[in-house]
CSV table of C-alpha atoms and ligand atoms in Angstrom, one decimal:
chain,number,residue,atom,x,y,z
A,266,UNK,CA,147.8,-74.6,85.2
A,267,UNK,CA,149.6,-75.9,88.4
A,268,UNK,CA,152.4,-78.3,88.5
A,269,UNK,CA,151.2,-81.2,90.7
A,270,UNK,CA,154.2,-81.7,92.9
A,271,UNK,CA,154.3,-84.8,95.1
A,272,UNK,CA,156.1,-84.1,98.2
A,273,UNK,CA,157.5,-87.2,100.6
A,274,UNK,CA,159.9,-85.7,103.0
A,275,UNK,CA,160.5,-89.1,104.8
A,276,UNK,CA,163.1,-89.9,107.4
A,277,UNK,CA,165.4,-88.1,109.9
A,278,UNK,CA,166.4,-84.7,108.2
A,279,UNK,CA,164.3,-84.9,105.4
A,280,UNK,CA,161.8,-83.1,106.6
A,281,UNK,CA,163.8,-79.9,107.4
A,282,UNK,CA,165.6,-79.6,104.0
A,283,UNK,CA,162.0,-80.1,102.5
A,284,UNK,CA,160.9,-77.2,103.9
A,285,UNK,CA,163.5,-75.2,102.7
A,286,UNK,CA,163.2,-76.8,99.0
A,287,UNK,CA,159.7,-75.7,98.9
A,288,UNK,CA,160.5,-72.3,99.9
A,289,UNK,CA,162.8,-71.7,97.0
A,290,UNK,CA,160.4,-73.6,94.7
A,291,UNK,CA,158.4,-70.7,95.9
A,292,UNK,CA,160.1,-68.1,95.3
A,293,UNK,CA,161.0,-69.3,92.0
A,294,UNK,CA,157.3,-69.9,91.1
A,295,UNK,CA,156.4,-66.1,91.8
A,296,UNK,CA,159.5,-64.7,89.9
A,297,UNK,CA,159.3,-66.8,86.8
A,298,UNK,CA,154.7,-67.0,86.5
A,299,UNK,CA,154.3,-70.5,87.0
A,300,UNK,CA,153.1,-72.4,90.2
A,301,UNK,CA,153.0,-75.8,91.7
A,302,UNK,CA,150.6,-77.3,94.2
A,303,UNK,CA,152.3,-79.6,96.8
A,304,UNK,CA,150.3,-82.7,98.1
A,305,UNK,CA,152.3,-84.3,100.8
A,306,UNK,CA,152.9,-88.3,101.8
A,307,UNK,CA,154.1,-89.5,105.0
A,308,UNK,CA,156.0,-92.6,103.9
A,309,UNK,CA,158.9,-93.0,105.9
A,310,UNK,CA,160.3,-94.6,108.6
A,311,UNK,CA,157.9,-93.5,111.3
A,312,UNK,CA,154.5,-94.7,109.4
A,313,UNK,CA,156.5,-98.0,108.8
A,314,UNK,CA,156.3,-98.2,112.5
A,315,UNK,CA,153.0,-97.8,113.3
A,316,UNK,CA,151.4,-99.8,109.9
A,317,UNK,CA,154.0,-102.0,108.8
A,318,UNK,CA,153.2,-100.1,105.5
A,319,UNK,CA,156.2,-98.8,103.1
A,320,UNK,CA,155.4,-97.8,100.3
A,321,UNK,CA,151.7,-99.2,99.3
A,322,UNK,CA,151.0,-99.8,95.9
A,323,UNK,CA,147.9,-98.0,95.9
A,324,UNK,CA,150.0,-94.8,96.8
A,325,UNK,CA,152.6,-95.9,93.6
A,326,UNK,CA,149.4,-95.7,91.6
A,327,UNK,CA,148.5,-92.1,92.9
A,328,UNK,CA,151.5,-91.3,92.5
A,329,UNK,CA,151.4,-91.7,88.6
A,330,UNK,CA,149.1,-88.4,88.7
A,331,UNK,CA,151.5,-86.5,89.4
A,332,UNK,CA,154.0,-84.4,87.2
A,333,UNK,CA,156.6,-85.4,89.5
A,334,UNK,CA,158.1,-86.1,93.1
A,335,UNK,CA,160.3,-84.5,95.8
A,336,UNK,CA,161.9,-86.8,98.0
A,337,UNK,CA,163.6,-85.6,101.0
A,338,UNK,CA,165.3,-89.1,102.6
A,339,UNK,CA,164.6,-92.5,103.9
A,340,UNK,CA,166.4,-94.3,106.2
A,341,UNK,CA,165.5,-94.9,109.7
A,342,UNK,CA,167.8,-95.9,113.2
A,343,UNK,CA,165.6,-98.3,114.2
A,344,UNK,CA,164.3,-100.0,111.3
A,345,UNK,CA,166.5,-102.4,109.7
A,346,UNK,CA,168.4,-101.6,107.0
A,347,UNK,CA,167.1,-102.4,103.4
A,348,UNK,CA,163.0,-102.5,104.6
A,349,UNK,CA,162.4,-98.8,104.3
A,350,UNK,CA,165.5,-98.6,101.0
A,351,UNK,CA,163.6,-101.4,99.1
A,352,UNK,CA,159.9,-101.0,100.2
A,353,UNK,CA,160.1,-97.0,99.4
A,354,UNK,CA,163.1,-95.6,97.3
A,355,UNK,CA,163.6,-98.7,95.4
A,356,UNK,CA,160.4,-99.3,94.9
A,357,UNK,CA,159.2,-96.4,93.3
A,358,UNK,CA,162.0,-95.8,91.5
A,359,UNK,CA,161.5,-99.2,89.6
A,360,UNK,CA,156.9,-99.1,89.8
A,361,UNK,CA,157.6,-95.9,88.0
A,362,UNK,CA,160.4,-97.1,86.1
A,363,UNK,CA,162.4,-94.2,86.9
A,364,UNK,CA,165.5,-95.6,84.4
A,365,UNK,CA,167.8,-92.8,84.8
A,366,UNK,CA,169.2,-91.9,87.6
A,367,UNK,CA,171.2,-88.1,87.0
A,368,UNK,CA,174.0,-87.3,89.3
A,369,UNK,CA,175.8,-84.2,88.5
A,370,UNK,CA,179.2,-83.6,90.0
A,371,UNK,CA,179.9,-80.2,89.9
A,372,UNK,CA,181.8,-78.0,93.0
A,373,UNK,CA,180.1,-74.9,93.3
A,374,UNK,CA,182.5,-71.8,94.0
A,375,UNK,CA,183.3,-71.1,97.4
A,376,UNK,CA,183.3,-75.0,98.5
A,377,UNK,CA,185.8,-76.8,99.5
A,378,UNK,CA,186.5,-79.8,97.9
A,379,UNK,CA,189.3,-82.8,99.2
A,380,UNK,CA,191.1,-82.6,96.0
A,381,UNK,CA,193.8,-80.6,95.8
A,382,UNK,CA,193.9,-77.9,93.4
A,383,UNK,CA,191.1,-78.3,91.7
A,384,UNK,CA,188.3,-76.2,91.5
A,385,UNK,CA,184.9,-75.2,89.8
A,386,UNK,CA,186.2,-75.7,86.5
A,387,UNK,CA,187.9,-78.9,86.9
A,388,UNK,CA,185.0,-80.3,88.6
A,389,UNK,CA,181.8,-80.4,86.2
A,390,UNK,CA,180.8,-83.3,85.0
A,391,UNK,CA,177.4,-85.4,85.0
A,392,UNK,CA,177.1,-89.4,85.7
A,393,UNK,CA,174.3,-91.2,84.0
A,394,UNK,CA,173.5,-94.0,86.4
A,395,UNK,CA,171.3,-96.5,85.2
A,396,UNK,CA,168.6,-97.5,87.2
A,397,UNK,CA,166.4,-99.9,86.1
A,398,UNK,CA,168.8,-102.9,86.5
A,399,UNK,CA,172.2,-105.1,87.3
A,400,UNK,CA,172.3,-106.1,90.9
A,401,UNK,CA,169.2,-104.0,92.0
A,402,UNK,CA,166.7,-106.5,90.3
A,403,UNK,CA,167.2,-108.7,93.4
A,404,UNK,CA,167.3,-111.5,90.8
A,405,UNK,CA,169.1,-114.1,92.9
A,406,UNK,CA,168.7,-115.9,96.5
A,407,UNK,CA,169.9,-117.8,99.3
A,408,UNK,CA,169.7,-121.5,99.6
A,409,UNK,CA,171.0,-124.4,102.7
A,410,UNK,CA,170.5,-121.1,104.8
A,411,UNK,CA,172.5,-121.5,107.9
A,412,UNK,CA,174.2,-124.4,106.7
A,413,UNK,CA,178.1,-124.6,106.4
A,414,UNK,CA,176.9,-125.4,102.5
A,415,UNK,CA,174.8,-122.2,102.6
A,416,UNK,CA,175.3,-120.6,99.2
A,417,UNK,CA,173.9,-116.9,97.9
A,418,UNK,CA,173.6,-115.8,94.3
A,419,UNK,CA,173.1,-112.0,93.8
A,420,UNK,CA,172.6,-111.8,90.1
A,421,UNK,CA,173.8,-108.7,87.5
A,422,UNK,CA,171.0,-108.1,84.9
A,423,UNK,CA,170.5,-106.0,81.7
A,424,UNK,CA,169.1,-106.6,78.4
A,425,UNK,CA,169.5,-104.6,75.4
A,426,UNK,CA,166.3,-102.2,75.7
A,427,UNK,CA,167.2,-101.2,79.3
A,428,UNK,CA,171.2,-100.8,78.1
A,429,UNK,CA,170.0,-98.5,74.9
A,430,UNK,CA,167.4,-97.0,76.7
A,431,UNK,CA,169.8,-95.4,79.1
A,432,UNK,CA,172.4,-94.6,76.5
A,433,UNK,CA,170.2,-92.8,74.1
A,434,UNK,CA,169.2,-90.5,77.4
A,435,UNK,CA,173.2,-90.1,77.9
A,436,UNK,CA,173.7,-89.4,74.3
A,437,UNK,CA,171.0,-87.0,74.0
A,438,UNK,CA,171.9,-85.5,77.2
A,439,UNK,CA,175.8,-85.1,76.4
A,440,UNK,CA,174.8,-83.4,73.0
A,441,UNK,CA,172.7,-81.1,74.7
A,442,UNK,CA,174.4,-80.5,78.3
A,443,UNK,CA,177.8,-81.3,77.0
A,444,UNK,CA,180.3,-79.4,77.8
A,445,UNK,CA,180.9,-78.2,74.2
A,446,UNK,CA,176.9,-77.1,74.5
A,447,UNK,CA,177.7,-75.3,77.8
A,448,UNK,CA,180.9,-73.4,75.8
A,449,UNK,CA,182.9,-74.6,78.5
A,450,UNK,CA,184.9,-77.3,76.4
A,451,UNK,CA,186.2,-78.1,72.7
A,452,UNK,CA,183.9,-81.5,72.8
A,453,UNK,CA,180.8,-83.0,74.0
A,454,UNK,CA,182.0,-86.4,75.4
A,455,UNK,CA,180.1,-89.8,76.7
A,456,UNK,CA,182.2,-91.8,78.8
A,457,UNK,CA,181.3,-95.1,79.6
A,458,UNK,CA,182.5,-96.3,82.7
A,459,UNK,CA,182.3,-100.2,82.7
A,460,UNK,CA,184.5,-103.4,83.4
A,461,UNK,CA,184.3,-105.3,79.7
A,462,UNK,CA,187.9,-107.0,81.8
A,463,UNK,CA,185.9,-108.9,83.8
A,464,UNK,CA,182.2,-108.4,83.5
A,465,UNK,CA,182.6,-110.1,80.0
A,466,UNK,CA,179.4,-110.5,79.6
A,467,UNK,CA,177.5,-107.7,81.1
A,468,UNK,CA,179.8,-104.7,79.8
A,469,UNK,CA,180.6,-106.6,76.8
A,470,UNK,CA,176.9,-105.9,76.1
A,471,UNK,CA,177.0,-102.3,77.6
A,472,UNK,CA,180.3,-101.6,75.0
A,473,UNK,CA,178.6,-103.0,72.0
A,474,UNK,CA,175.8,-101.4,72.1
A,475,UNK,CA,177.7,-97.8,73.0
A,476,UNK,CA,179.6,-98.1,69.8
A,477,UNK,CA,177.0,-99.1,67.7
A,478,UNK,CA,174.5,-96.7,69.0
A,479,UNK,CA,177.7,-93.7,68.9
A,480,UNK,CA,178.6,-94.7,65.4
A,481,UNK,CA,175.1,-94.8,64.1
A,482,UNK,CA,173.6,-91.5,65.6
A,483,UNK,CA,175.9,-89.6,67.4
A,484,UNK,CA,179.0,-88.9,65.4
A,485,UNK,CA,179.5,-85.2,66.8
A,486,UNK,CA,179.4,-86.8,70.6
A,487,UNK,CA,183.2,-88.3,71.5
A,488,UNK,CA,183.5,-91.3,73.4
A,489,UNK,CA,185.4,-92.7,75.8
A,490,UNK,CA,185.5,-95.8,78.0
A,491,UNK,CA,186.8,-96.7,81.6
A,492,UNK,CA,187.1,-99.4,83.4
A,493,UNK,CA,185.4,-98.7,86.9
A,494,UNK,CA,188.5,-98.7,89.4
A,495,UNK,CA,190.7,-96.8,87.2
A,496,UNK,CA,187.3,-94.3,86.8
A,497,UNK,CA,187.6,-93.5,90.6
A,498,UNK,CA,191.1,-93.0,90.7
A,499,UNK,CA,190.6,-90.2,87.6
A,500,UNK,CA,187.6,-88.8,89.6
A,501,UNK,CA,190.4,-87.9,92.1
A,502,UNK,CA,193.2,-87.0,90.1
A,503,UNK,CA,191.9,-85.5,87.1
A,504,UNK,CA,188.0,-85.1,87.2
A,505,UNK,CA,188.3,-82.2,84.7
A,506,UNK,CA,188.7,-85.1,81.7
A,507,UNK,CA,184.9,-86.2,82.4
A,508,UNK,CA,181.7,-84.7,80.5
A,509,UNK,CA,179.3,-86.8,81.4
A,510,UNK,CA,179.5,-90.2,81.9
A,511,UNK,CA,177.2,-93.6,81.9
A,512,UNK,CA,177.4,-96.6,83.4
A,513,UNK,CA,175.1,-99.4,84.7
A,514,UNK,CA,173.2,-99.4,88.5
A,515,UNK,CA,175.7,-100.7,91.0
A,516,UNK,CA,178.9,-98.7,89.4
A,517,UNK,CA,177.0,-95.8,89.3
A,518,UNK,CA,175.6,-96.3,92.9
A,519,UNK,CA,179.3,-96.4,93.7
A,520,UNK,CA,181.2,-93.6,91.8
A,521,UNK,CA,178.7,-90.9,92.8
A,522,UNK,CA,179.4,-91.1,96.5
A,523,UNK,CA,183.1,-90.8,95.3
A,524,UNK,CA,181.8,-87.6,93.1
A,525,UNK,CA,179.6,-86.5,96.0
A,526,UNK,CA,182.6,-86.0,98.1
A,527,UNK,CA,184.9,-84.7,95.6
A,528,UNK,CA,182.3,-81.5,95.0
A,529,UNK,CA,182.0,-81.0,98.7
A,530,UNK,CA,179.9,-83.6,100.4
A,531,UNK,CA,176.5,-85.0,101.0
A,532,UNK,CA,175.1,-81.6,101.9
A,533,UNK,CA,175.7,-80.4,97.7
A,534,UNK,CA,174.5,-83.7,95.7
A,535,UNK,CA,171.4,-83.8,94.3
A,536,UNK,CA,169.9,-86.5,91.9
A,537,UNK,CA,167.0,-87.2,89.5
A,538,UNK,CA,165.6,-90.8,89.1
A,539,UNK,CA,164.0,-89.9,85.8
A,540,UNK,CA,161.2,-91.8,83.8
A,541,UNK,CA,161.6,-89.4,80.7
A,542,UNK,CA,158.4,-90.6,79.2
A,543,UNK,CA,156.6,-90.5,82.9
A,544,UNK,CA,157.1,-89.1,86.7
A,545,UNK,CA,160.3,-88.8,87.9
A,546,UNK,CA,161.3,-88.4,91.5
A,547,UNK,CA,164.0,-85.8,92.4
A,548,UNK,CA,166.2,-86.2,95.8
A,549,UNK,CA,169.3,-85.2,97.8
A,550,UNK,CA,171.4,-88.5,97.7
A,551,UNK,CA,172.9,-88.1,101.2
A,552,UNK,CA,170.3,-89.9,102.9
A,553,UNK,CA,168.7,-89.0,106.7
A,554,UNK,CA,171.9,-88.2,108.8
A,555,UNK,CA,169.6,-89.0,112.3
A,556,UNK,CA,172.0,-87.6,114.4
A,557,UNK,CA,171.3,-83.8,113.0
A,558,UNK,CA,167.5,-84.3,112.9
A,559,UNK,CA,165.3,-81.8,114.2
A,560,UNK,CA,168.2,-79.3,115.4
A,561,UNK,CA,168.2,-77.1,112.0
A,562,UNK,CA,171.8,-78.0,111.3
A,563,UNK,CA,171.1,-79.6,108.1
A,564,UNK,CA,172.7,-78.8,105.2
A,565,UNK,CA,169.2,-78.2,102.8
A,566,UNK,CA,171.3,-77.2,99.4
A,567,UNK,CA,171.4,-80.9,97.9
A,568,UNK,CA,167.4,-80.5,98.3
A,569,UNK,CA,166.9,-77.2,97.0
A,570,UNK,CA,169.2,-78.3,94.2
A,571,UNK,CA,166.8,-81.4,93.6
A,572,UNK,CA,163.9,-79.0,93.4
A,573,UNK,CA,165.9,-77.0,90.5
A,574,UNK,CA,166.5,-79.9,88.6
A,575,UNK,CA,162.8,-81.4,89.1
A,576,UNK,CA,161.9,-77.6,87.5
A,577,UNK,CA,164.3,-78.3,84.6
A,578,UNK,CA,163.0,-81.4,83.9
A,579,UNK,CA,159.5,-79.9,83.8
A,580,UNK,CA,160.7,-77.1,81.7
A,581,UNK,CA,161.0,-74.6,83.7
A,582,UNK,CA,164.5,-74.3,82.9
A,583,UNK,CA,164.9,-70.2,83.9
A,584,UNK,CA,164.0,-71.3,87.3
A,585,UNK,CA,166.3,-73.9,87.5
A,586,UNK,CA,169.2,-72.0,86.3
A,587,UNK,CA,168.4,-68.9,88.7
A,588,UNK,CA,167.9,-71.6,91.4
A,589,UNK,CA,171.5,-72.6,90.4
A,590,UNK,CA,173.0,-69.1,90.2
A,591,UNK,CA,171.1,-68.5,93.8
A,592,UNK,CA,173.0,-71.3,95.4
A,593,UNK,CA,176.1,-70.4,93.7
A,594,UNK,CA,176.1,-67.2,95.2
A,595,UNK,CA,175.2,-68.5,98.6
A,596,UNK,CA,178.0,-71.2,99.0
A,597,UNK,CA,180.5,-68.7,97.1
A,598,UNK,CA,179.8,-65.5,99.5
A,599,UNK,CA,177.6,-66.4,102.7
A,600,UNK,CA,178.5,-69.6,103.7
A,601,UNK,CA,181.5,-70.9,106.4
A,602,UNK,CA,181.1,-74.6,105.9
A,603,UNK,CA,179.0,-76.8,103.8
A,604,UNK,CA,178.9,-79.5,106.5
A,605,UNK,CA,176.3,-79.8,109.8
A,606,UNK,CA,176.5,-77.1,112.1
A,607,UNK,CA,179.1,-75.6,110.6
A,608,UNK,CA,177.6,-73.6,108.1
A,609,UNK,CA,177.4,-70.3,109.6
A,610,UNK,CA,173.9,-70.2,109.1
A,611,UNK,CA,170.5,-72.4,110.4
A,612,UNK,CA,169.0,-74.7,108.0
A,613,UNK,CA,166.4,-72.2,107.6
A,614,UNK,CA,168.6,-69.4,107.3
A,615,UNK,CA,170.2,-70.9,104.3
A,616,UNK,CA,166.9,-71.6,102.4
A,617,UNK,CA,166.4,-67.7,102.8
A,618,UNK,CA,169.5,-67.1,101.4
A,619,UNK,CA,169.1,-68.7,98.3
A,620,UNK,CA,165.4,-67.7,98.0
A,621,UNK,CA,166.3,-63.7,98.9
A,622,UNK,CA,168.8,-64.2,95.9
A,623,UNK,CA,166.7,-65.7,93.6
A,624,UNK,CA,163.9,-62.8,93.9
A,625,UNK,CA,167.0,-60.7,93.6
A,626,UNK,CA,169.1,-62.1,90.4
B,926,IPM,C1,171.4,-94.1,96.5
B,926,IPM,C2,171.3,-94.9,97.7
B,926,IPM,C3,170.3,-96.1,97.4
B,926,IPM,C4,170.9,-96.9,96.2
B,926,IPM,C5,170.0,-97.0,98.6
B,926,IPM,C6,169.6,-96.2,99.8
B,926,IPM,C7,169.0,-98.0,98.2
B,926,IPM,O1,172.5,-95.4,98.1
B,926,IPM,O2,170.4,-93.5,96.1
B,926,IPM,O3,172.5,-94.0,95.9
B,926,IPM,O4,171.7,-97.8,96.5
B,926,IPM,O5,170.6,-96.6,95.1
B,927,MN,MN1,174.2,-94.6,96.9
C-alpha cells in the first residue's frame, strides 16, 4: 500500500526544493520497498491572487485523507504579510491540530556554523515547540483604533491539556531520541525553556506541570529549566548542554531561528508540525527567500531533510536515517557553501547528490 503524500510546494523557492525532496523520497522509496503517491495543492501566494482563496476549508478537510503533508514555503512579495502566514501555515497547522512543532538543531559535518569552536558534537539537540497555543491563538484585539487612546491586547493562552499534551510528546521523545538513547551522552535530558520570572502565570503552569508529570512518569529522563534569554545566550555559548528541549509557541518560534543559524542557516532546518494521533505537515522553516526564486540557487537540504523526518514519523525510519547519512555525506564532502549560490552545485545538482548517495549507502 502507498503512502498518500500531500504535496503543497507554495511560494517563491518552494517549488524548486520540492522537486528535489520528492526526488530523494524517491529514491528512498525504491531502496527501502515502500512507495508514496504525491497529490499536489497549489495554495500559495499566486492562487491567493487570482481567488482570494488561502487555504479553503474544504481543502483542510481533504487534507485529513492523507497520511501526511510536504510543505515547501509560503510567503509572498506582494501580498501582505500575515494573509498567506495565517490563512495557510497557521491554519492548517491548528485545523489539524498539528501540536508539536519538532525543530532539531543539529550541524551536519562539513558546515560551517557562527560559533566558534564548536562542531557536530556540540551541536545536537532537538526543541519541542509547542504549537497549539500562547500568542498564536489570536485571542486578543484592538479597540479606539486610530485614536490617541487606541489600545491592543495580544493574549498568551494555554491550559493544562495543551501544556501536558506537549510535554508527554517531549518526555517520550527525550527517552527515546535522548541523547543517552542515541549513545552519544551519559543522560537523556528535558529542558524546559520558560520565564516562571515573569510569565508568573503562564510558565508557572508550564513548570508545574513538568515536575509533576517528570516525577510521576519519567524518573530516568533529567530535567532542567531555563529561563528564555539566558536559553539563547547558552545556545551560543555552550549548545552541547541541550538534549532536547520544550517550551511553549512564541519562545519556541523564537529560539529556533537562533538554532537555525547556529547549525548553519536557513538552507539546513527542517521541522515537523506533528498531530501524533493524526496528519502532520513536514517543512523547511526558512520560508520563500523571493529573491533566489526560479534561478536553482536554492539551498533544497532543509526540504529533503523535512521529507526524512515526515518518513520517520510514518515509520519508515531506515529511510529517514539513510536520507540523513546521504545529506551528511553531501554537506561533509561535496559542498562549498550551504548558502544561495554559493554552494558549488545547482539546486538540482544537490538533490542528486544526496539521492545518488542514498541508492549508494
Ligand atoms: C515559523 C514561522 C511561522 C511561525 C510564521 C511564518 C507564521 O516563523 O514556522 O517559525 O511564526 O510559526
Ligand atoms: Mn519562525
Amino acid at each position: 500500500m502507498a503512502y498518500k503524500i500531500a504535496v503543497m510546494a507554495g511560494d517563491g523557492t518552494g517549488p524548486e526544493v520540492m522537486v528535489e525532496a520528492v526526488k530523494v523520497m524517491k529514491a528512498a522509496e525504491a531502496k527501502f520497498g515502500f512507495s508514496c503517491d504525491y497529490t499536489e495543492f497549489d495554495f500559495g501566494g499566486e492562487r491567493y491572487m487570482k481567488t482570494g482563496e488561502t487555504l479553503p476549508d474544504s481543502a483542510v478537510e481533504e487534507l485529513r485523507g492523507f497520511d501526511s503533508i510536504l510543505l515547501g514555503a509560503i510567503g509572498h512579495p506582494d501580498v501582505a504579510p500575515g494573509i498567506l502566514e495565517k490563512g495557510i501555515l497557521l491554519k492548517a497547522r491548528f485545523a489539524l491540530d498539528q501540536y508539536i512543532n519538532l525543530r532539531p538543531v543539529r550541524l551536519f559535518p562539513g558546515v560551517e556554523t557562527p560559533l566558534k569552536d564548536k562542531g557536530p558534537a556540540e551541536i545536537d539537540y532537538v526543541v519541542v515547540r509547542e504549537n497549539s497555543g500562547d500568542l498564536y491563538t489570536g485571542t486578543g484585539g484592538i479597540s479606539m483604533k486610530g485614536t490617541p487612546n487606541e489600545v491592543a491586547v495580544q493574549s498568551a493562552v494555554y491550559n493544562r491539556f495543551q501544556v501536558d499534551r506537549c510535554l508527554k510528546y517531549a518526555f517520550e521523545y527525550a527517552r527515546k531520541h535522548g541523547k543517552k538513547a542515541r549513545g552519544v551522552g551519559k543522560e537523556n535530558t528535558l529542558g524546559l525553556v520558560g520565564k516562571t520570572n515573569v510569565l508568573t502565570y503562564i510558565y508557572d503552569l508550564w513548570e508545574r506541570a513538568f515536575n509533576e508529570m517528570g516525577e510521576k512518569e519519567y524518573g530516568d529522563i533529567r530535567r532542567d529549566y531555563y529561563h528564555v534569554d539566558a536559553c539563547c545566550m547558552w545556545m551560543v555559548k555552550s549548545p552541547e548542554w541541550f538534549d532536547v528541549l520544550v517550551t511553549g509557541n512564541m519562545f519556541g518560534d523564537i529560539i529556533t531561528d537562533l538554532g537555525a543559524i547556529t547549525q548553519g542557516g536557513m538552507g539546513l532546518a527542517a521541522g515537523g508540525n506533528i498531530n501524533p494521533e493524526g496528519v502532520s505537515m513536514f517543512e523547511p522553516i526558512g520560508g520563500s527567500a523571493p529573491k533566489y526564486t526560479g534561478q536553482g540557487v536554492i539551498n533544497p537540504l532543509a526540504c529533503i531533510c523535512a521529507g526524512g523526518m515526515l518518513l520517520e514519523t510514518l515509520g519508515e525510519e531506515k529511510a529517514a536515517n539513510a536520507i540523513e547519512e546521504a545529506v551528511k555525506f553531501v554537506t561533509a564532502n561535496k559542498m562549498k557553501s550551504m548558502a544561495a549560490g554559493r554552494m558549488g552545485h545547482s539546486t538540482s545538482e544537490v538533490g542528486d547528490l544526496v539521492a545518488e548517495k542514498l541508492a549508494d549507502l
